[in-house]
Tab-separated table of C-alpha atoms in Angstrom:
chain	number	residue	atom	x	y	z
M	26	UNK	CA	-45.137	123.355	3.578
M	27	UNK	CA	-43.449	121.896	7.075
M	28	UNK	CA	-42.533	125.919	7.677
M	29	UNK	CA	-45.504	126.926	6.923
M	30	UNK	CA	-47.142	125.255	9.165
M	31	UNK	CA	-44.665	125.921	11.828
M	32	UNK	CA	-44.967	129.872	11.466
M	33	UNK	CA	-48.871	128.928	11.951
M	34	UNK	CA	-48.247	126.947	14.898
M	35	UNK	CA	-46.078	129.315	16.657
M	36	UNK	CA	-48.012	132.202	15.823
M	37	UNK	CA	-46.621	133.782	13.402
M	38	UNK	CA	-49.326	135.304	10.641
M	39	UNK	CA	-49.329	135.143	7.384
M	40	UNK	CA	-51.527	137.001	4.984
M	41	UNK	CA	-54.277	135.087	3.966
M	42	UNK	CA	-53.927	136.014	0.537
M	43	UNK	CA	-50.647	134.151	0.296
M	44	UNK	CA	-52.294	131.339	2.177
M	45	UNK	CA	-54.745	131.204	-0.479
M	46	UNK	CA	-52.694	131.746	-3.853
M	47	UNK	CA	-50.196	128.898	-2.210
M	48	UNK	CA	-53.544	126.650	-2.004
M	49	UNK	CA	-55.001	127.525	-5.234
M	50	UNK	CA	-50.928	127.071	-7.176
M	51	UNK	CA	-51.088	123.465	-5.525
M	52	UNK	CA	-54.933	122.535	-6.533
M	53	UNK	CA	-53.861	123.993	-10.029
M	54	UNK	CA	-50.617	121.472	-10.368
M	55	UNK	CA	-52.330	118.433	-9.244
M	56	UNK	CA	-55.813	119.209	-11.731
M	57	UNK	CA	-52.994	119.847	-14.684
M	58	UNK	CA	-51.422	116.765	-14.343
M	59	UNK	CA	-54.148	114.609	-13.995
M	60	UNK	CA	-55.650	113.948	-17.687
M	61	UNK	CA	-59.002	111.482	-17.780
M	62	UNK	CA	-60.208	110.824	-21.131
M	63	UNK	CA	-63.550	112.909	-20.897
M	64	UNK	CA	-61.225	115.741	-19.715
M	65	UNK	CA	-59.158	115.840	-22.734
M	66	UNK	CA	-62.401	115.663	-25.045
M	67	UNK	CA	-63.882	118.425	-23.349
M	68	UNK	CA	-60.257	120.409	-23.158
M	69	UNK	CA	-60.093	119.486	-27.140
M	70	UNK	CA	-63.862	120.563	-27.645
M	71	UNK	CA	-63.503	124.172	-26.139
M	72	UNK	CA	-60.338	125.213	-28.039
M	73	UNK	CA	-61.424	123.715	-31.272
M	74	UNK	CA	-61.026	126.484	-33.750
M	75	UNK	CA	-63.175	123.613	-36.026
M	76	UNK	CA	-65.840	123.627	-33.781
M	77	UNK	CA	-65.754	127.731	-33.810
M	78	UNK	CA	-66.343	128.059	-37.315
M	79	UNK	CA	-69.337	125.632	-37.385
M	80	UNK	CA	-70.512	127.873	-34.604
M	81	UNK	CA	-70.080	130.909	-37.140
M	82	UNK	CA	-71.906	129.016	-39.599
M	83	UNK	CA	-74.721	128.532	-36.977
M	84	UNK	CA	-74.776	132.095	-36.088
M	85	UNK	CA	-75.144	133.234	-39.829
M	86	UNK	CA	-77.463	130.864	-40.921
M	87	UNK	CA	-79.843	132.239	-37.671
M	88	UNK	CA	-79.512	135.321	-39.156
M	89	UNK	CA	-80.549	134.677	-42.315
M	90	UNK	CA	-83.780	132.484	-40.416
M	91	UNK	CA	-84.537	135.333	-38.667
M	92	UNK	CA	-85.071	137.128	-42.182
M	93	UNK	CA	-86.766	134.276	-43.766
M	94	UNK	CA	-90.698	134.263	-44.791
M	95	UNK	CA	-91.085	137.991	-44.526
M	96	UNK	CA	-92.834	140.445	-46.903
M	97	UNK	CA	-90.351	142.929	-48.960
M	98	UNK	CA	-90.109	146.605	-47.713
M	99	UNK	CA	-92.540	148.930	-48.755
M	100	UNK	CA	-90.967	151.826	-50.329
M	101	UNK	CA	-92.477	155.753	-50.123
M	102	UNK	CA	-91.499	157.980	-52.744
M	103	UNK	CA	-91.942	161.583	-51.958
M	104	UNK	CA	-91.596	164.530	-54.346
M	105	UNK	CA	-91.848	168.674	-53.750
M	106	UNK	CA	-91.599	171.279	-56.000
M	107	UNK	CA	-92.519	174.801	-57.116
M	108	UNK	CA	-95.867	173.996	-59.568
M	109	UNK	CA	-98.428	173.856	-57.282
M	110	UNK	CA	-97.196	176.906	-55.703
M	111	UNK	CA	-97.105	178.611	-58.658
M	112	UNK	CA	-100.612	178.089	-59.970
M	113	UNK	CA	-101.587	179.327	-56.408
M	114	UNK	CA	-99.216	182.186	-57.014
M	115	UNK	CA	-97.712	181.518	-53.807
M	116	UNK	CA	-94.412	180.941	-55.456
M	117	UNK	CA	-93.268	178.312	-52.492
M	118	UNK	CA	-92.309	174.859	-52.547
M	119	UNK	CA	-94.815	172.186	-51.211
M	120	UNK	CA	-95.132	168.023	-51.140
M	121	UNK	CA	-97.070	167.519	-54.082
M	122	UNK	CA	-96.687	164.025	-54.444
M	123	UNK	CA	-97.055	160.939	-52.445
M	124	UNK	CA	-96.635	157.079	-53.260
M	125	UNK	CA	-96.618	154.458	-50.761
M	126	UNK	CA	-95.393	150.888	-52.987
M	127	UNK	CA	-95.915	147.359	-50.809
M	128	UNK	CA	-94.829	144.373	-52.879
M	129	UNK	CA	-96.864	141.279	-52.179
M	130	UNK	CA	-95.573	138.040	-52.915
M	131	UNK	CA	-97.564	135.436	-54.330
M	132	UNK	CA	-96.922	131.739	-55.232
M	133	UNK	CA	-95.721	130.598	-51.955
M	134	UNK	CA	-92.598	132.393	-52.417
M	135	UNK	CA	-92.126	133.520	-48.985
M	136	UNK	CA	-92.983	130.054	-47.235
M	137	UNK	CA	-90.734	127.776	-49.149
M	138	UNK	CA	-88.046	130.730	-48.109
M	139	UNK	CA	-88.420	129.978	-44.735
M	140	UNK	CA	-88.872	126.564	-45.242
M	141	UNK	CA	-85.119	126.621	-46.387
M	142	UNK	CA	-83.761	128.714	-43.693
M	143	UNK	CA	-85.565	126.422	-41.471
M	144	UNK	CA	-83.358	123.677	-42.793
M	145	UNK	CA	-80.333	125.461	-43.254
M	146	UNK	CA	-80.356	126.285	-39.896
M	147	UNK	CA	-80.892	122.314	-38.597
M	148	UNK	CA	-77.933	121.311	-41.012
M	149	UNK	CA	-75.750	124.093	-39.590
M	150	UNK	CA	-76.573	122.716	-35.950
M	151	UNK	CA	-75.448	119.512	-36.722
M	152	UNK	CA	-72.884	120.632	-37.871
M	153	UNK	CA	-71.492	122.096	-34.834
M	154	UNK	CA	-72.711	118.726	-33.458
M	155	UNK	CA	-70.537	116.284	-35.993
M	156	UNK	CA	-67.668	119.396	-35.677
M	157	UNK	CA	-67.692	118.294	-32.130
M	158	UNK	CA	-67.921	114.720	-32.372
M	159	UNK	CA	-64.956	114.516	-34.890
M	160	UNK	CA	-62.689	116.735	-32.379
M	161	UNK	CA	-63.886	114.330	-29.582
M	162	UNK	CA	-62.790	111.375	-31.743
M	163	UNK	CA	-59.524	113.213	-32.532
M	164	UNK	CA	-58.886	113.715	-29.112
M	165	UNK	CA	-59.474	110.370	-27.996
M	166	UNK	CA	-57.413	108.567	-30.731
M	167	UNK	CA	-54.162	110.757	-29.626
M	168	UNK	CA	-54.923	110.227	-26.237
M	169	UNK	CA	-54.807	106.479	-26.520
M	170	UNK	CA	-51.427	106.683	-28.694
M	171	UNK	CA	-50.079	108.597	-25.713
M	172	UNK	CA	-51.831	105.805	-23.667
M	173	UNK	CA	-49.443	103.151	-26.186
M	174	UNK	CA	-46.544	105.392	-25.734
M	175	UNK	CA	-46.775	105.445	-22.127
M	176	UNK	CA	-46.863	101.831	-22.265
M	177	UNK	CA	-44.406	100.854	-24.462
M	178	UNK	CA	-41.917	103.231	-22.364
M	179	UNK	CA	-42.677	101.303	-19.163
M	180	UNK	CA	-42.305	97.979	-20.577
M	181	UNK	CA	-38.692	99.541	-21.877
M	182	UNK	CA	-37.846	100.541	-18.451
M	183	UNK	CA	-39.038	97.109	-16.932
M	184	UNK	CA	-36.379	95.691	-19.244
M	185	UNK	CA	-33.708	97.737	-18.567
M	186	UNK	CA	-34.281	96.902	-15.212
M	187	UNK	CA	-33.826	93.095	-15.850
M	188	UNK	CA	-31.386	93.387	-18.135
M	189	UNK	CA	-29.284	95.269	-15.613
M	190	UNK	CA	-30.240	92.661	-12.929
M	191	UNK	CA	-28.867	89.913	-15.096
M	192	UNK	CA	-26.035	91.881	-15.780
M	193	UNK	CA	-25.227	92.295	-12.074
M	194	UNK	CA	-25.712	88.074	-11.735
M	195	UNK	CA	-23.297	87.936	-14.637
M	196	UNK	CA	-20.824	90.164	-12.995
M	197	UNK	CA	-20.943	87.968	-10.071
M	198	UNK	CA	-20.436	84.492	-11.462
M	199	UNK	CA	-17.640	86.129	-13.597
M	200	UNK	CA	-15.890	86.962	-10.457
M	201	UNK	CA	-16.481	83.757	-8.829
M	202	UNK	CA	-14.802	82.466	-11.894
M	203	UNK	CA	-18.651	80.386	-12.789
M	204	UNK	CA	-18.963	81.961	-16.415
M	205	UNK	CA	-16.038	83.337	-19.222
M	206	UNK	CA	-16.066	87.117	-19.261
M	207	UNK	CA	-16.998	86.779	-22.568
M	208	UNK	CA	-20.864	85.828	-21.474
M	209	UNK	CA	-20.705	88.789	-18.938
M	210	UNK	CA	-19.904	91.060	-21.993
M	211	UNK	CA	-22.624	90.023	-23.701
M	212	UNK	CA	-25.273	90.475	-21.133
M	213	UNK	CA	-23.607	94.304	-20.892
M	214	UNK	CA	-24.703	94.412	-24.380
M	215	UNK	CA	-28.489	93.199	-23.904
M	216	UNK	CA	-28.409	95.756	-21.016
M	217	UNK	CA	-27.107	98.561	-23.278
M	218	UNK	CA	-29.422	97.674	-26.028
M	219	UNK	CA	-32.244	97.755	-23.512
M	220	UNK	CA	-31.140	101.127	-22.548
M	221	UNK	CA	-31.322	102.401	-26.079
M	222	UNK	CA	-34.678	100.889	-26.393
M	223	UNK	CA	-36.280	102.859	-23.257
M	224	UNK	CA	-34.265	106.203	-24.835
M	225	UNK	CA	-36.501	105.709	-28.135
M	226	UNK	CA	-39.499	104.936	-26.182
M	227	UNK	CA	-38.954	108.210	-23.954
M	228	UNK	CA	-38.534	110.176	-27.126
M	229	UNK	CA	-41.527	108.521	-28.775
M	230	UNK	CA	-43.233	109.705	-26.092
M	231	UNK	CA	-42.147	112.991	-25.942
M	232	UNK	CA	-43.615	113.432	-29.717
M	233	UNK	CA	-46.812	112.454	-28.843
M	234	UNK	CA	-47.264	114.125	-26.075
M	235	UNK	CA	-46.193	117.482	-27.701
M	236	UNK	CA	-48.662	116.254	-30.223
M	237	UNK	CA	-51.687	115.991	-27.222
M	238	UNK	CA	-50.568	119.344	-25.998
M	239	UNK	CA	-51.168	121.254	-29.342
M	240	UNK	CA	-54.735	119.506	-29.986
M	241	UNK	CA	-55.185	120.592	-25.648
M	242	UNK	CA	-54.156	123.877	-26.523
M	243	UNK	CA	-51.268	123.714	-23.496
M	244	UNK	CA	-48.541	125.523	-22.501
M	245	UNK	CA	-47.105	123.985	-19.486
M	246	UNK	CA	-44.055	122.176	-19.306
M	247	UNK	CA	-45.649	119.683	-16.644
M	248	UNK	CA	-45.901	116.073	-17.249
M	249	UNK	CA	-49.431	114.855	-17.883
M	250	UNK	CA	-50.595	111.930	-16.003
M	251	UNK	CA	-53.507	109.935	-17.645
M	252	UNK	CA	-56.216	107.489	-16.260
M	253	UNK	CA	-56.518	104.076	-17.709
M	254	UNK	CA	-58.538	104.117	-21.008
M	255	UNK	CA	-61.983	102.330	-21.756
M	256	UNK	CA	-61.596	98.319	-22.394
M	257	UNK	CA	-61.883	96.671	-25.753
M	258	UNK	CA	-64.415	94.307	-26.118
M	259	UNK	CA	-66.438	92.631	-29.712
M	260	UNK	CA	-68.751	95.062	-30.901
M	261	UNK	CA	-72.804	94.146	-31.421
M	262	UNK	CA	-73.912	92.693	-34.371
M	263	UNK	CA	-72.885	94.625	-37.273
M	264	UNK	CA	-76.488	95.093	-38.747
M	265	UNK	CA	-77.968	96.798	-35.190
M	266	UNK	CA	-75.129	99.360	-35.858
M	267	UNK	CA	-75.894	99.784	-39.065
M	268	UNK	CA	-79.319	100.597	-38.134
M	269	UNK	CA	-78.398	103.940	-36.028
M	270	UNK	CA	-76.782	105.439	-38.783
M	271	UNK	CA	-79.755	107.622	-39.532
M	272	UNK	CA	-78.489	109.735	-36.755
M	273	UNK	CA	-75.367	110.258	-37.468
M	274	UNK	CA	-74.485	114.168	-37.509
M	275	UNK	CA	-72.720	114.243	-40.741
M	276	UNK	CA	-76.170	112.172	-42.048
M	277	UNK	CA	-78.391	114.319	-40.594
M	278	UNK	CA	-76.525	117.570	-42.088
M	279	UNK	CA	-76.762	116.062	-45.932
M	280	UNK	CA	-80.023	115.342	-45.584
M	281	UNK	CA	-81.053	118.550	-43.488
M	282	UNK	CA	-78.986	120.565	-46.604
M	283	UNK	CA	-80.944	118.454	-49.142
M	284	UNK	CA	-84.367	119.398	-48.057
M	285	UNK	CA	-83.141	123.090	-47.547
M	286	UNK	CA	-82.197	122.584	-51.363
M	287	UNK	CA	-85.503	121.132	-52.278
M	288	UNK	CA	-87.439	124.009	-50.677
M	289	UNK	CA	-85.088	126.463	-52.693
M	290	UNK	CA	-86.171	124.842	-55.814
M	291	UNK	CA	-89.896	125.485	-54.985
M	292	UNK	CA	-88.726	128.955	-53.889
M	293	UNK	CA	-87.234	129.232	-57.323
M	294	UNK	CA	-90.521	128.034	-58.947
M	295	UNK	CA	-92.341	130.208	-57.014
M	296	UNK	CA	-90.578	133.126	-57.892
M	297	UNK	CA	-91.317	132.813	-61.646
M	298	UNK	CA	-94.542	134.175	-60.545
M	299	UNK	CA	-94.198	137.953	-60.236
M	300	UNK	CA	-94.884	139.600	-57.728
M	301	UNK	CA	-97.801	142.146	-57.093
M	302	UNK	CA	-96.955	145.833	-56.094
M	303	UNK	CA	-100.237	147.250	-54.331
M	304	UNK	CA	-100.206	151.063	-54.764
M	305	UNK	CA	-101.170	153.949	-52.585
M	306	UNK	CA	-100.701	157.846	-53.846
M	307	UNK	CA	-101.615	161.389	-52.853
M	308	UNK	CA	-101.456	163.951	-55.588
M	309	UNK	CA	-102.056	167.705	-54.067
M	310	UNK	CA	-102.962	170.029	-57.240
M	311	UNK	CA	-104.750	173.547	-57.882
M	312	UNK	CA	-108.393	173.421	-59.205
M	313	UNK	CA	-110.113	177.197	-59.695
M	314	UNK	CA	-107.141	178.694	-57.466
M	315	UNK	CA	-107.918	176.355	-54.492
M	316	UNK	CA	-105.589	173.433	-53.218
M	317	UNK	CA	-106.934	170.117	-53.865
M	318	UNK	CA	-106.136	166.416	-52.877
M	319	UNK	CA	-106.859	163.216	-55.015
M	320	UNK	CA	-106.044	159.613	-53.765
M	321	UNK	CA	-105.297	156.554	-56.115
M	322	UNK	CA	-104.862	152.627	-55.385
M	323	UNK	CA	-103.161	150.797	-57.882
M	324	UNK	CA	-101.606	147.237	-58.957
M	325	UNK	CA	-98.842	146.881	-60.631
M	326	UNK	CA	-96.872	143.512	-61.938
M	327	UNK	CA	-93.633	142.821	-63.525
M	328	UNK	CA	-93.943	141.483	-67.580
M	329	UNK	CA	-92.084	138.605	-67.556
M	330	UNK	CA	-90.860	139.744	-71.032
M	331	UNK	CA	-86.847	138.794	-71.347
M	332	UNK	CA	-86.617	136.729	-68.736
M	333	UNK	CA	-88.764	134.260	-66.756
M	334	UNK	CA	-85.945	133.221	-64.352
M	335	UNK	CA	-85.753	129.498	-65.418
M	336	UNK	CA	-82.173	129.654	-65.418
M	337	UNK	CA	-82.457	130.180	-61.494
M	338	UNK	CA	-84.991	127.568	-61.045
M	339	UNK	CA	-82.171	125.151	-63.001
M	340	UNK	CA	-79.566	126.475	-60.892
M	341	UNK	CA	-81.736	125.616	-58.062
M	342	UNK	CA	-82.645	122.154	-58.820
M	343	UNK	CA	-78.550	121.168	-59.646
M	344	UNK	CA	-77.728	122.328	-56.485
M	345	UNK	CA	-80.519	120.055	-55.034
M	346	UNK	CA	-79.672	117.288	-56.510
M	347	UNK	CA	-75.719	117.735	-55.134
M	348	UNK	CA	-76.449	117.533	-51.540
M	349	UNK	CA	-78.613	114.416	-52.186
M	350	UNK	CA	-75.813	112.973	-53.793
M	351	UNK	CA	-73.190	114.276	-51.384
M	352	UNK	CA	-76.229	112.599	-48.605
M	353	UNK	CA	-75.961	108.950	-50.468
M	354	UNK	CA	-71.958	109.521	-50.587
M	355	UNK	CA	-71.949	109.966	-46.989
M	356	UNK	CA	-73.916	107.403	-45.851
M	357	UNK	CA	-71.823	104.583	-48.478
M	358	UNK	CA	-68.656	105.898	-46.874
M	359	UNK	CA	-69.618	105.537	-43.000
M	360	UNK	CA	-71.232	102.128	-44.019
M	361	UNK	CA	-68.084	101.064	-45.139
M	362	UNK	CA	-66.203	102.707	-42.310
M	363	UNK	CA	-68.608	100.792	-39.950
M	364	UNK	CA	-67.821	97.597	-41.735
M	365	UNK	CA	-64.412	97.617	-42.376
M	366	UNK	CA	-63.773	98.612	-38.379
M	367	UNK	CA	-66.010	96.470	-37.679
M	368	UNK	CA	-64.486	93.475	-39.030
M	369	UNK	CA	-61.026	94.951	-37.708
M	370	UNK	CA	-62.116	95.209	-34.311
M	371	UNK	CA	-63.535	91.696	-34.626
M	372	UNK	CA	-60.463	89.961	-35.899
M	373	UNK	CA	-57.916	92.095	-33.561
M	374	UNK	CA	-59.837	90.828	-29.877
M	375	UNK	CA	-59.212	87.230	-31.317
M	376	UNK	CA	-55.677	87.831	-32.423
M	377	UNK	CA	-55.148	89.674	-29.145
M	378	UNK	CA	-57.014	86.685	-26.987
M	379	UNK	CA	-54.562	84.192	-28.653
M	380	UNK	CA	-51.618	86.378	-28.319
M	381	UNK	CA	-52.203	86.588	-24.377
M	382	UNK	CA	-52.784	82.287	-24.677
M	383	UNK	CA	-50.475	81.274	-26.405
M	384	UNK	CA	-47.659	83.682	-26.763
M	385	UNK	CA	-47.752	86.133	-23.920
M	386	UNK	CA	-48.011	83.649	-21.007
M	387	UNK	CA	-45.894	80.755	-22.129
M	388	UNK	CA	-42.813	83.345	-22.567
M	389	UNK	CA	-43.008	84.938	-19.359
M	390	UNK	CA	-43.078	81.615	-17.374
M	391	UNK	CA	-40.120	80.336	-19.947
M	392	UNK	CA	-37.981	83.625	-18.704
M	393	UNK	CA	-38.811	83.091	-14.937
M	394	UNK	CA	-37.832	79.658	-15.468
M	395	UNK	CA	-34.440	80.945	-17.546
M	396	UNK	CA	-33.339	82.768	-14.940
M	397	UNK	CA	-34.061	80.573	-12.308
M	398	UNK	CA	-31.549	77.932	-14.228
M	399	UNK	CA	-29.131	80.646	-15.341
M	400	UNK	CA	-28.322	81.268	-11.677
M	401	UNK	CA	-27.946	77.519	-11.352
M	402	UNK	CA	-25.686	77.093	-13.916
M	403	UNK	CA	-28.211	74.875	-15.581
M	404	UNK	CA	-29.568	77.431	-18.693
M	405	UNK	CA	-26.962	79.088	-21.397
M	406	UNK	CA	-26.642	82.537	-21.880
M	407	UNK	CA	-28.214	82.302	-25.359
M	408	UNK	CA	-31.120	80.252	-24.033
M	409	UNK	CA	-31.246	83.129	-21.267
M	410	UNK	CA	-31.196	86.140	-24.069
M	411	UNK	CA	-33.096	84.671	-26.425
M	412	UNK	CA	-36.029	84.237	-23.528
M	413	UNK	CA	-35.616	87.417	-22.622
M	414	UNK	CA	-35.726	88.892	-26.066
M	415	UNK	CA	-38.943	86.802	-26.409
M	416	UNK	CA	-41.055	87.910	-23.217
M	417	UNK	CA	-40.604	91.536	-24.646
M	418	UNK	CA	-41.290	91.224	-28.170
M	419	UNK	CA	-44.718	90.157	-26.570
M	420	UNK	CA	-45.037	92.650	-24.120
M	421	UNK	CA	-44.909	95.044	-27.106
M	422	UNK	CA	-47.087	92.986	-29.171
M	423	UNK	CA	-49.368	93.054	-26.713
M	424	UNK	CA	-49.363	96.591	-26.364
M	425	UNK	CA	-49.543	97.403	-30.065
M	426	UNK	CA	-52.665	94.998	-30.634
M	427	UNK	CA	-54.346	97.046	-27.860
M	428	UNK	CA	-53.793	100.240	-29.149
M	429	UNK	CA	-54.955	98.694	-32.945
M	430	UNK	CA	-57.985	97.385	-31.209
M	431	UNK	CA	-58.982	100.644	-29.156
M	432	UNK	CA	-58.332	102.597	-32.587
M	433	UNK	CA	-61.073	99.991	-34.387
M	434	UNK	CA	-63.318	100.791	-31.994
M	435	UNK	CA	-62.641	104.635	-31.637
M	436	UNK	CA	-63.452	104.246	-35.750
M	437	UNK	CA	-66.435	101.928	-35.075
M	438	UNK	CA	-68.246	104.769	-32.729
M	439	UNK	CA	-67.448	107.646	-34.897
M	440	UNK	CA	-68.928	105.562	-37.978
M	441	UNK	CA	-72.311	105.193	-35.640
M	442	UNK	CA	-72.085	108.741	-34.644
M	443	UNK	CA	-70.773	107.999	-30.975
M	444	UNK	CA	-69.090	109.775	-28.825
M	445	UNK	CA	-65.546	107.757	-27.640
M	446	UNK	CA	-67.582	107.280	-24.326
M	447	UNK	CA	-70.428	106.426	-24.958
M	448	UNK	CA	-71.345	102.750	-24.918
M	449	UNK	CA	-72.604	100.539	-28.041
């Protein structure tokens, strides 16, 4: 960049092209590598291949609206021949017939049809909308373990850092001849074991970030850097969330498939009535060696005689009942996923509140005094190690209650039908 700007300065010209692609290659690193948690929803959302197929279903079930609630086809039936021509003694071939057929539905066939399609329709759309929701959710639950992972690896590095600072003091004093080598050896170990620690959390990272780069659909090698993730806090009162579970997409698309059920049970009723064909004809004919024409209207109606379609009316009201059982299976299992999260989320922000009390605190200040005494001479290397050890086994605690907590909640909001943004 310094000799670019340089060739600038003295001069020199560049194509502007280059100038540009150069620009657009840097804008293009820095937007890859910066990853908020709306981003990665909205990455997630538009390569979904989950979210496509609802889309399909959307698309087909339009088409089948846009069919809905019609009349049938009428159907012409034309026939020619030699007879007319041959009683004229003309000997050609003429039309000598024509039949015009229009089927009219009665019964309220044709309504309840669309009535259906209507509904079919509305549960397909939600379905797109709880496709989308469950990808968000998805999204946001791997981002926050690469959120944990992230952590844990920097609290393994912090470590290694400290252990290799107390290794260094150790070195020192064994010199000076203030400690046996055999306590210097043994803070080498707690710095190699620290070392193996941050390799396993790098690794564990590297998993789950492979993992958030299949669900983002990308291919670059970069490192991702992500923001800081929403804060955990207790959740409202659990019978106000149990109240906006009527609008819940996966709710909404049982019950919008059980009334599109319903209305093809009176579609099935009405379709035991038959329908009436309405008749129009033309009949050309000789009469005393002249070409006549005769017109005819006519009803016609099918004899329900071997079957009166019952069996589809049955089939019709099984499948009915299914999606309203399917509807009060739903809305059981988010009600207990609502509770049981619910309860989870509660109990984790106390455990997580006391951990920070009584746990978290007191060991940090007992290592900060540890060291403080082991470079006095007044603390043991045990009492020094086992502080150590202490501080961050609650670090990680720490870090692996926040991740259970953000999970309960990410659970909580996709019970209501939330998005992992939007606020309770």
């Amino acid at each position: 960049m310094q000799h670019l700007v340089k060739c600038i300065c003295k001069g020199r010209r560049l194509p502007w092209a280059l100038i540009t692609a150069l620009m657009l290659v840097t804008a293009a690193r820095v937007y890859a590598g910066s990853w908020t948690l709306q981003k990665s929803i909205e990455r997630a959302q538009s390569v979904s291949p989950v979210i496509e197929r609802e889309k399909a279903a959307l698309a087909s079930e339009q088409g089948n609206y846009e069919e809905s609630g019609v009349w049938p086809n009428p159907s012409l039936n034309v026939s020619a021949g030699d007879a007319l021509g041959q009683e004229l003694k003309t000997n050609d071939i003429r039309v000598q017939n024509v039949q015009l057929i229009q089927p009219i539905p009665i019964g309220g066939r044709t309504t309840a049809d669309a009535e259906a399609a209507e509904q079919a329709v509305s549960a397909a759309r939600s379905g797109v909308n709880g496709a989308s929701l469950s990808v968000a959710h998805e999204a946001a639950r791997l981002y926050q373990r690469l959120q944990h992972a992230q952590a844990q690896m920097t609290i393994a590095q912090r470590q290694t850092e400290q252990a290799d600072r107390f290794e260094n003091i150790a070195q020192k004093r064994s010199e000076s001849g203030d400690i046996a080598m055999r306590e210097a050896s043994r803070l080498s170990v707690l710095a190699a074991q620290a070392d193996a620690r941050f390799s396993d959390a790098r690794r564990h990272r590297a998993t789950v970030l492979n993992r958030f780069r299949n669900l983002l659909d990308l291919s670059g090698g970069e490192d991702l850097e992500l923001e800081t993730t929403f804060a955990v806090s207790r959740p409202p009162r659990l019978s106000d969330l149990k109240s906006r579970l009527v609008s819940h997409p996966e709710l909404r698309q049982a019950r919008q498939e059980t009334e599109s059920a319903r209305a093809r049970v009176r579609e099935a009723d009405a379709s035991r009535i038959p329908d009436l064909n309405l008749t129009f004809s033309h009949k050309r004919f000789a009469l005393r060696g002249e070409e006549e024409n005769a017109y005819a209207v006519g009803l016609g109606l099918e004899i329900p005689l071997w079957t009166t379609y019952g069996g589809r009316e049955a089939a019709a009201r099984g499948r009915a009942e299914q999606a309203n059982q399917t509807h009060r299976e739903g809305r059981r299992e988010l009600e207990r996923q609502l509770a049981t999260a619910h309860e989870s989320l509660g109990r984790l922000m106390t455990r997580l509140a006391r951990h920070e009390k009584q746990i978290l605190e007191p060991s940090r200040e007992v290592v900060e005094q540890s060291e403080q005494g082991y470079r006095a001479g007044n603390v043991t290397l045990t009492e020094l190690i086992d502080a150590t050890n202490a501080v961050w086994q609650a670090e990680r605690t720490r870090a692996d209650l926040l991740l259970e907590a953000r999970l309960a909640k990410l659970e909580l909001k996709e019970a209501v039908g939330l998005a992992p943004g939007e606020s309770m």
